[in-house]
Every structure is written in C-alpha cells, then in structure tokens.
Amino acid sequence: MEEQFKSVDSYAVLTFEYKRTMVKFASNAITVTQRWKSKAYSVVLTSGDRTAIAGGRGSVSDALEEARRKLQYSQTPFPVVFPKDERKVVKRITNGEVEGAVKDPSKVVEHVLNSFEVDTYGTIDIALMSRKLKTSGGFEGEEENANVTAYFRAFKGENSGSWAWSGNSIDYVKLRDTVRRATRYAELSGEVKIEDGRYNVVLSPLVFSNLIGIVAWMSSAMSLEVGSSIFLGKRPGDAVASERLSLVDSPRSTYFGTWEFDDEGVDTYNKPIIERGKLETFLYNRALAEKAKRKSTGNAGWVFPRPWSLEVGEGDVGEESLYSGASLLFNNNWYTRMQNYVEGTFSTVGRDAIIVLKDGREVGIARRLRIADSLRNLLLNVESLSKTRYPIRWWEVETPTVSPFALVRGLRISRAS
Amino acid sequence: MSTLEAALLKAEKWGAQYAEVRFHKNFSSQLIMLNGNIISNEQDSSSGYSLRTYREGHLDFYSDDTSPPEPTSTPIGRGWEVGVDLHGEVGNVEFSYEGRQSFREVDLAEKLELLKGIFDQARALKLNSKLERLTLNYWEGVEEKEVVNSIGLRLRSRVGRVGLWYSFTLKEGDKYITASVEEFGNSGGFEKVKEWRAMEAIAERIRSVDDLVSRGKAPSPGKKDVIVSGMIAGIIAHESGGHPFEADRVLGREAAQAGRSYLNKDWIGRRMGTRVLNLVDDPTLEGSMGFYIVDDEGVRARRKFLIKDGVVNELLHNRFTASRWETRSNGSSRAMDYESEPIIRMSNTFFLPGNAKFEELLEDVEDGVFLKSYMEWNIDDTRWGQRYVGLEAYEVRRGELGDPLKFPVLESTTGEIYSSVDMVDDTLTFYPGTCGKGEPSQGVPVWLGGPDMRMRGVRVKVLE
C-alpha cells in the first residue's frame, strides 16, 4: 500500500473497527438478533490544492488506486492538509461487561424482557469500537470505546409512549427506567382535540435532541458554505437563542464514548456552539478554519466538519414545574423536514404521547399534531429547561445528545385532519 | 463447492430450518460541486458476507467483512417469527443491468465538464433574484450480489445506478429561499445521464422558483380542489401507499422504528379510495432505481397491485410474513449491503395513469391549486396524517393555471386524499428516492411516481 502513496504530497488513513450486537423486540419477543464484525477505512490523498477521498470496507487497495486516478481532477477550494505532527495518542476505554455482552447479550436481554409491563417494542444495541488515524505528517492515534444504546416503545391500546437511553456501560437500572418511562406515557388516556395555533409546548429530551441536532449540524462551517444553515450571515457573539440556552459540542463527554482526535489528528475539546443564547463558534476543520482565519475546532470531517456529541446546558427547575406554563408536551417526534434551511422553517411529526396539559396537570392525549415553525423561533423562545438531563440516542437522534426537557413559548402547532 | 455453499451447509448442519448466505459488494463514487468548484470527490467501496438463519422461531443475522460467518447463537427469550414460506421459484439466476456505457469508460473530466456546464448555464440565467449557491451532487455505483439459500437459490446479480441531486439558494433582499431536488436517477450506465437533459431541467426549475420569489402571492386557505403533479403523486404513493402495505410493518415488527400501519389484514378487499386509484409496486421496470428480477430471498419479482380500482388488493411480503398469513412471498425482500438484514422494501411505487389530459384536470376547477413540486413533506408513523408544502405552485382559476403561489400546504389524511381523487391524467413520471427503514437504518434505491391527479375539496393551509 505504501507504494500507492508515493506520488502524492500527503495522505491519511483512518480505520474504524467494530464488534456489535443488536437485539430487536416486538410484542415482547425478539424479532432478530444481529451481529456484526467489521472494519471500515477512509483514505485521503492530497497533491497541492487537490484532494481525493476513498472509503469503504473490505479491500483498501482498489479504492486507493481509484482515488489516485481521481486526484488530478480534484482541485478544490478546501484542500485537506496534514502538517508535520509526530504525536502519538493512545486511549483505550475497556469495559469487560460490554465486551461480554457483545458476545453473549442474554443477561441484558433477559433483564429487558423482564422489565416489559405492557406490549413493548424496541432495540438494544451494544458495541465496541476502535478508531485509528495515521497521517503523512507523522500523527498516529488510536482509541477504543464502548457504547450501549436502548430505546423502547410501549403500547396500551391505541396509545403509546417511548423513551431512550445511551451510555458507555451497561446500566441495568437505567434500562429498566427507560422501559418504565415509555410505559408510563403509554398508560395516559383521554383524547383531547387540539386545533391549529400557537401553544406553549414542553419538548421532551427526545424531541429537543432531534431539533437541536439539526442546529448543531448547521453550525458546521461547510453548512454555511453550501447554504444549508440558519447561521448564514451570523457571526460569533450574535444573539441567536434565548439566554437560557447553551449548546456544547462535547467529544470529551462523560456520558458517551470520548473522541480524542479528529480526522485530521487535531485534539478534540468540549466547546460551546451557543452559550447563553450567543453564537460562540462554528465547527471547523483545518481548510475551513483557514478560510475563516480561525483555528480548527477539532471537528474534521475532511470535507464536512461535524459535531461529535452534544450537551444542552441544564436548567433550574424540576421537570413537572415546566408543565404549569404549557399546554402540550411532545414525548417524541420523527420525520423532521426542513422547508428552507436558511430561514430554518421546518415541520416535525409528533409521535407517541402528545400530552395535553392544563393548570400544570396532564389532562389527556392529542393526536396527529406536528410542530411547524422555524428553528430560529424555537431557539429564541426557549423559556425554561429542566434540571435533570437525559443521554439520548435513537433512530431519529444519531448524534448522541444530553438534553433536558425544554419549555418553548408560542410554537406553531398544525393538525392533519 | 463455493465458499457460500460451504457456509450454507454449515448453517443447515447447525439446525437452521432456513438459511441464506450472501456476498454483497457496493461500489459508489460521488462528486459534489458548489458554484462550479469541487468540494468533494469521494468513492466508497464495501464488500463482505452475511448469514441469516431461522431456527425454532428465532431469526439471527451475522455479518463479517472477511469471510462467511458461522452461526453461534443460542436462543434468548421468545422468538417473534412463526414460520417461513419455503415455496417459490428458485434455482440458478443470473442477471446484469449495467447499461450500454459503463461508468469506467467515461473519463472523470467529462463528468466534471457536465457539472460545470450546468453551473455555467445556471449562472448565466437572467433572474430577478440572485442565485447565491448551486450545489450539484453526482453519484454512480454498481451493486453486486451472490446469494445462496436453503431453498436452492444460486443468485448472481450486478446492477449499475446513476443519479444527480441538486440544491440551490436564491436571495432577494434579505430573504433566502433554498430548494433541494432529487430529480434524476436510473439503473443502467452513463448513457442515462445524457437522457436526463439535466441542464435544461435545472435551469427551468431555477427560473420557476425565481418567478415565485419575485411575483408569487400568498394562497388563500380553505377547502379547494388540488391538482398534484406526478412528483407529488409519487411521494404520496410511496409514503401513504407503499409503506403501510409492508406486511412486516402491518404486523408490528418495525413499530419501534419505522412505525406501524393504518391498515391490517382485514383491509384486503376493502375500498379505500376512488375507482380511479390504482397503486402498484413494480421492481421489473428496466432502468428504474428499484430494478431487480429476483429478491434477496430468491423469489421472482413481479408487479404487485397494492390498490386496484380503489380497493386494497395485496401487501408486500417476504417469506416470513407470507408464512404467518398463509400466503406466498411476492418477492419484496431486499438488503442495502452486506451488513444489512433483508427486509420488506418497496421497489418502484406509483399510481397508474388514466386517460384524461392535464387540461381536463383543470377544466372545471373554479378556485384551486396546482402543486408542481414540493419543499417539505412528512407523515405520521401509522402513515395516515401527512403534509406536503408546495415549492412550485400555481393558482387555478376558472379552469386555467394562474399566478405562482407561495408555499401552499396540503395537510390531510390518507383516507381523505384517496377518497377525493376524481381524475388522473395520462402522464406517468418517475423520480428517484432513497427509502429508509430498518435498524440500523437501510437506504435502498427506489422510484416513486404517478400521473397528475386531481383531488376535490381538500383543505389547503398557508404558512404563517
């Protein structure tokens, strides 16, 4: 393989290996047990202002040859660079229990099955991951991580509730609590019809994580370049959100696996994207940072800088204290679609329990509602956040996010009828 | 004996009542150009093996990138499956669909020139607003599979696919409008790119949105007649027609992820739409994104009439859902790559055209809306409540198309939409899509489409 690097200025090879077991449930039974053993790689070749990338699984050689062939046509305003950097970084977070459960998940599965109280569906996903980076600048990094993700959806008649949890170890109490919370939401009843209009809404951590995740991706400097960001035209220091809201890119999270270095070998660090309502920074790799005359934030992505994991700052009230100022609570959502990335207009569909609140109490369930507003309004109208935060990752929240419950004033609600 | 057959034999000796072993290779290449500059020139290649076994109610899936996996599972808890349909046409099957001009034969410079030409033409357009950004995303790929299973399947297939996705941002004053469009996609080779006439189509769409920005007016809300184009008919077909007809979803297998369905087995034979509604899923269309002739469980592909003359006709099945409902699989099982479990997927889902002309759809509409393209859509997890926000949209006044309208919203239910369609025209257009489902999520290539369709008296909303 070294031969194939000879005619280029610089290069890097990133490999990602994992062993992973996922068990899926439906109606309190196991639909499928999936096991993976895989090694993925990504290679970047650069020559002057040209950059070509090859990635995949299986054989590296063919793809490398193809990348070499492409290099002459790959002039770009954002060439990847690997300056001299001869650091060695090694970090291994081993977890014997997670490793054991990847091989034999029966104890975890039995615990989960015994936690089901009503008709329950869901997934438990247990993974060991390792990541290595070697650059022509001399950087060599290696790290290992463990990750456990679970979410459950409980049904009682036509009503449903869901909840999720994610962490870097197997926590039997949290798993049981996750099932219980989904079940509690499913047990709410009494339908109330809600008409289109603006409402004060409590967003659960599942919903807030989904929406704030889009905001975080919009803070990638490449999102600004391609015009898919509400931050177009904004600068650090500009007020973009309620003073109560802080959003941190958190690669050194204590909740999830940490990531020590980015895809260019730059050290990662926790950084606010929004702090007390003010835009703090965009997320950069080296090329985009140079264009902005700033430093890399350790978020490469060779092409597209990305958040690693996210934390929303905690609030100062109990979860149910948020109810007194609200008319609705959205337990979950899906299908968030943007109409206009720059203006930030979107809609997202309520899923599972949409709880109708009155005088701080749960008075029933509403159906077929969606939030149809803009991310700008959402950020500016965060009124209050709960003290307790939850580590969330599920089907609609791919970037692991620690989020509180959020009370947002005057969100536009729309109903399909 | 091949490596795959040896692995299959081991699985059968282990006690699998059904087993399949797959070698699956995907090669794809992608060029992203922003305002005439390359921002990404990437390729991705993956290849590896999977094994799926069914034993005593338990379904197990294994994948490994280096060699065919061997079964190791011991049953945990209660398995969800109740049986497997072991019927179906099997044997040696080999098919290849890579078109007339392979991607390798065409120099990368030619592809870049094509994208650059599109940008240059767009930049030269005389617009009222300013074209701030045009992003072009060209991709091509080849999917190769070998599958053996315990029913005697020996499948080899190769399918090429190519597509172009684009987005643009127009600015007028301090207001921006962004639009993302997935308009071109086929199975086959590079010759398809020339058939698209992408340059003209993209220029036309930019002009049309520019016209909307400069002179579009707000729609009035209320119950109206709405005509939707084949593009919007396609997304309706896929979201509210195709997904809820997936038998695994109907049974609840995907309830925690991709959701449930509004229908159940009892709906077979039940009217759910007007007589002009005919919805099919058809993998056999050559040149389509969802093209295949044998599915990943070794069942021959065929056109499925999901809704016939407004009546629920059949669901999409694999061998496991077919067994549960004592029917036969209709060949709807697909996996995205070697790390993915084959599950029930759509292929090319579309409403069939009728005999009317587009002008006839307009003829007796007094006060209506024509939705030509969309900028946002979504649907609830039972696939009943849905929403489509128009991008290019026009008023219809006294039987004629009028001024552009800014972002009318059709938010309705499947029941209301299907029972309000009173006429479809004689056109049929297809659009490419990537259909997501499964855990981990799998995106498989599909087409969605249909004719222009008219709905009577549905509620149109406006954005605040």
CSV table of N, CA and C in Angstrom, one decimal, chain A residues 209-231 247 249 263 273-274 281-284 299-301 303-310 338 341 375 396-401:
chain,number,residue,atom,x,y,z
A,209,SER,N,-33.5,16.9,21.5
A,209,SER,CA,-32.3,16.3,20.9
A,209,SER,C,-32.3,16.3,19.4
A,210,ASN,N,-33.5,15.9,18.9
A,210,ASN,CA,-33.6,15.8,17.4
A,210,ASN,C,-33.5,17.2,16.8
A,211,LEU,N,-34.2,18.2,17.3
A,211,LEU,CA,-34.1,19.5,16.7
A,211,LEU,C,-32.8,20.2,17.0
A,212,ILE,N,-32.3,20.1,18.2
A,212,ILE,CA,-31.0,20.7,18.5
A,212,ILE,C,-29.8,20.1,17.7
A,213,GLY,N,-30.0,18.8,17.3
A,213,GLY,CA,-29.0,18.2,16.5
A,213,GLY,C,-28.9,18.8,15.1
A,214,ILE,N,-30.0,19.2,14.6
A,214,ILE,CA,-30.0,19.9,13.3
A,214,ILE,C,-29.3,21.2,13.4
A,215,VAL,N,-29.6,21.9,14.5
A,215,VAL,CA,-29.0,23.2,14.7
A,215,VAL,C,-27.4,23.0,14.8
A,216,ALA,N,-27.0,22.0,15.5
A,216,ALA,CA,-25.6,21.7,15.6
A,216,ALA,C,-24.9,21.5,14.3
A,217,TRP,N,-25.6,20.7,13.4
A,217,TRP,CA,-25.0,20.4,12.1
A,217,TRP,C,-25.0,21.7,11.2
A,218,MET,N,-26.0,22.6,11.5
A,218,MET,CA,-26.0,23.9,10.8
A,218,MET,C,-24.8,24.8,11.2
A,219,SER,N,-24.2,24.4,12.4
A,219,SER,CA,-23.0,25.2,12.8
A,219,SER,C,-21.7,24.7,12.2
A,220,SER,N,-21.8,23.7,11.4
A,220,SER,CA,-20.6,23.2,10.6
A,220,SER,C,-20.3,24.3,9.6
A,221,ALA,N,-19.0,24.7,9.5
A,221,ALA,CA,-18.6,25.7,8.6
A,221,ALA,C,-19.0,25.3,7.1
A,222,MET,N,-19.1,24.0,6.8
A,222,MET,CA,-19.4,23.6,5.5
A,222,MET,C,-20.9,23.8,5.3
A,223,SER,N,-21.8,23.7,6.3
A,223,SER,CA,-23.2,24.0,6.1
A,223,SER,C,-23.4,25.5,5.7
A,224,LEU,N,-22.5,26.3,6.2
A,224,LEU,CA,-22.6,27.7,5.8
A,224,LEU,C,-22.2,27.9,4.3
A,225,GLU,N,-21.1,27.1,4.0
A,225,GLU,CA,-20.6,27.2,2.6
A,225,GLU,C,-21.7,26.8,1.6
A,226,VAL,N,-22.4,25.7,1.9
A,226,VAL,CA,-23.4,25.2,0.9
A,226,VAL,C,-24.8,25.8,1.1
A,227,GLY,N,-24.9,26.7,2.1
A,227,GLY,CA,-26.2,27.4,2.2
A,227,GLY,C,-27.2,26.6,2.9
A,228,SER,N,-26.9,25.7,3.8
A,228,SER,CA,-27.9,24.9,4.5
A,228,SER,C,-27.8,25.2,6.0
A,229,SER,N,-27.8,26.5,6.3
A,229,SER,CA,-27.7,26.8,7.7
A,229,SER,C,-28.5,28.1,8.1
A,230,ILE,N,-29.1,28.1,9.2
A,230,ILE,CA,-29.8,29.3,9.7
A,230,ILE,C,-28.7,30.4,10.2
A,231,PHE,N,-27.5,29.9,10.3
A,231,PHE,CA,-26.4,30.9,10.8
A,231,PHE,C,-25.7,31.6,9.6
A,247,LEU,N,-25.5,25.3,24.2
A,247,LEU,CA,-25.3,24.1,23.4
A,247,LEU,C,-23.8,23.8,23.2
A,249,ASP,N,-20.6,21.3,21.9
A,249,ASP,CA,-20.1,20.1,21.2
A,249,ASP,C,-19.2,19.4,22.2
A,263,ASP,N,-10.5,13.8,12.5
A,263,ASP,CA,-10.0,13.1,11.3
A,263,ASP,C,-8.7,13.7,10.7
A,273,ILE,N,-21.2,25.8,21.3
A,273,ILE,CA,-21.6,26.4,20.0
A,273,ILE,C,-22.4,27.6,20.2
A,274,ILE,N,-23.3,27.5,21.2
A,274,ILE,CA,-24.1,28.6,21.7
A,274,ILE,C,-24.0,28.7,23.2
A,281,THR,N,-19.1,29.7,18.4
A,281,THR,CA,-18.2,29.3,17.3
A,281,THR,C,-19.0,28.4,16.3
A,282,PHE,N,-18.4,28.4,15.1
A,282,PHE,CA,-18.8,27.4,14.1
A,282,PHE,C,-17.8,26.2,14.3
A,283,LEU,N,-18.1,25.1,13.6
A,283,LEU,CA,-17.3,23.9,13.7
A,283,LEU,C,-16.4,23.9,12.5
A,284,TYR,N,-15.1,23.7,12.8
A,284,TYR,CA,-14.1,23.8,11.7
A,284,TYR,C,-13.2,22.6,11.5
A,299,ASN,N,-13.0,19.3,14.7
A,299,ASN,CA,-14.3,18.7,14.3
A,299,ASN,C,-14.2,18.1,12.9
A,300,ALA,N,-13.0,18.0,12.3
A,300,ALA,CA,-12.9,17.4,11.0
A,300,ALA,C,-13.4,16.0,11.0
A,301,GLY,N,-14.2,15.4,10.1
A,301,GLY,CA,-14.6,15.6,8.7
A,301,GLY,C,-13.6,16.3,7.8
A,303,VAL,N,-14.2,16.7,4.7
A,303,VAL,CA,-15.0,17.7,3.8
A,303,VAL,C,-15.9,18.4,4.7
A,304,PHE,N,-16.6,17.7,5.6
A,304,PHE,CA,-17.7,18.3,6.3
A,304,PHE,C,-17.4,18.2,7.8
A,305,PRO,N,-17.0,19.3,8.5
A,305,PRO,CA,-16.9,19.3,9.9
A,305,PRO,C,-18.2,18.9,10.6
A,306,ARG,N,-18.1,18.1,11.7
A,306,ARG,CA,-19.4,17.7,12.3
A,306,ARG,C,-19.3,17.7,13.9
A,307,PRO,N,-20.4,17.8,14.5
A,307,PRO,CA,-20.4,17.7,16.0
A,307,PRO,C,-20.1,16.3,16.4
A,308,TRP,N,-19.5,16.0,17.5
A,308,TRP,CA,-19.2,14.7,18.0
A,308,TRP,C,-20.3,14.1,18.8
A,309,SER,N,-20.5,14.8,19.9
A,309,SER,CA,-21.7,14.6,20.7
A,309,SER,C,-22.1,15.9,21.3
A,310,LEU,N,-23.4,16.0,21.8
A,310,LEU,CA,-23.9,17.3,22.1
A,310,LEU,C,-24.4,17.3,23.6
A,338,MET,N,-36.9,20.0,6.7
A,338,MET,CA,-36.7,21.5,6.5
A,338,MET,C,-37.4,21.9,5.2
A,341,TYR,N,-33.7,25.8,4.6
A,341,TYR,CA,-32.6,25.7,5.5
A,341,TYR,C,-32.1,27.0,6.0
A,375,LEU,N,-36.6,27.0,13.2
A,375,LEU,CA,-35.6,26.8,14.2
A,375,LEU,C,-35.2,28.1,14.9
A,396,GLU,N,-34.0,8.6,15.5
A,396,GLU,CA,-34.0,9.9,15.0
A,396,GLU,C,-33.0,10.9,15.6
A,397,VAL,N,-32.2,10.4,16.5
A,397,VAL,CA,-31.2,11.2,17.1
A,397,VAL,C,-29.8,10.5,16.9
A,398,GLU,N,-29.2,10.7,15.8
A,398,GLU,CA,-27.9,10.0,15.5
A,398,GLU,C,-26.7,10.5,16.3
A,399,THR,N,-26.7,11.8,16.5
A,399,THR,CA,-25.6,12.4,17.3
A,399,THR,C,-26.0,12.3,18.7
A,400,PRO,N,-25.2,11.6,19.5
A,400,PRO,CA,-25.6,11.4,21.0
A,400,PRO,C,-25.7,12.8,21.6
A,401,THR,N,-26.8,12.9,22.4
A,401,THR,CA,-27.1,14.3,22.9
A,401,THR,C,-27.6,14.1,24.3
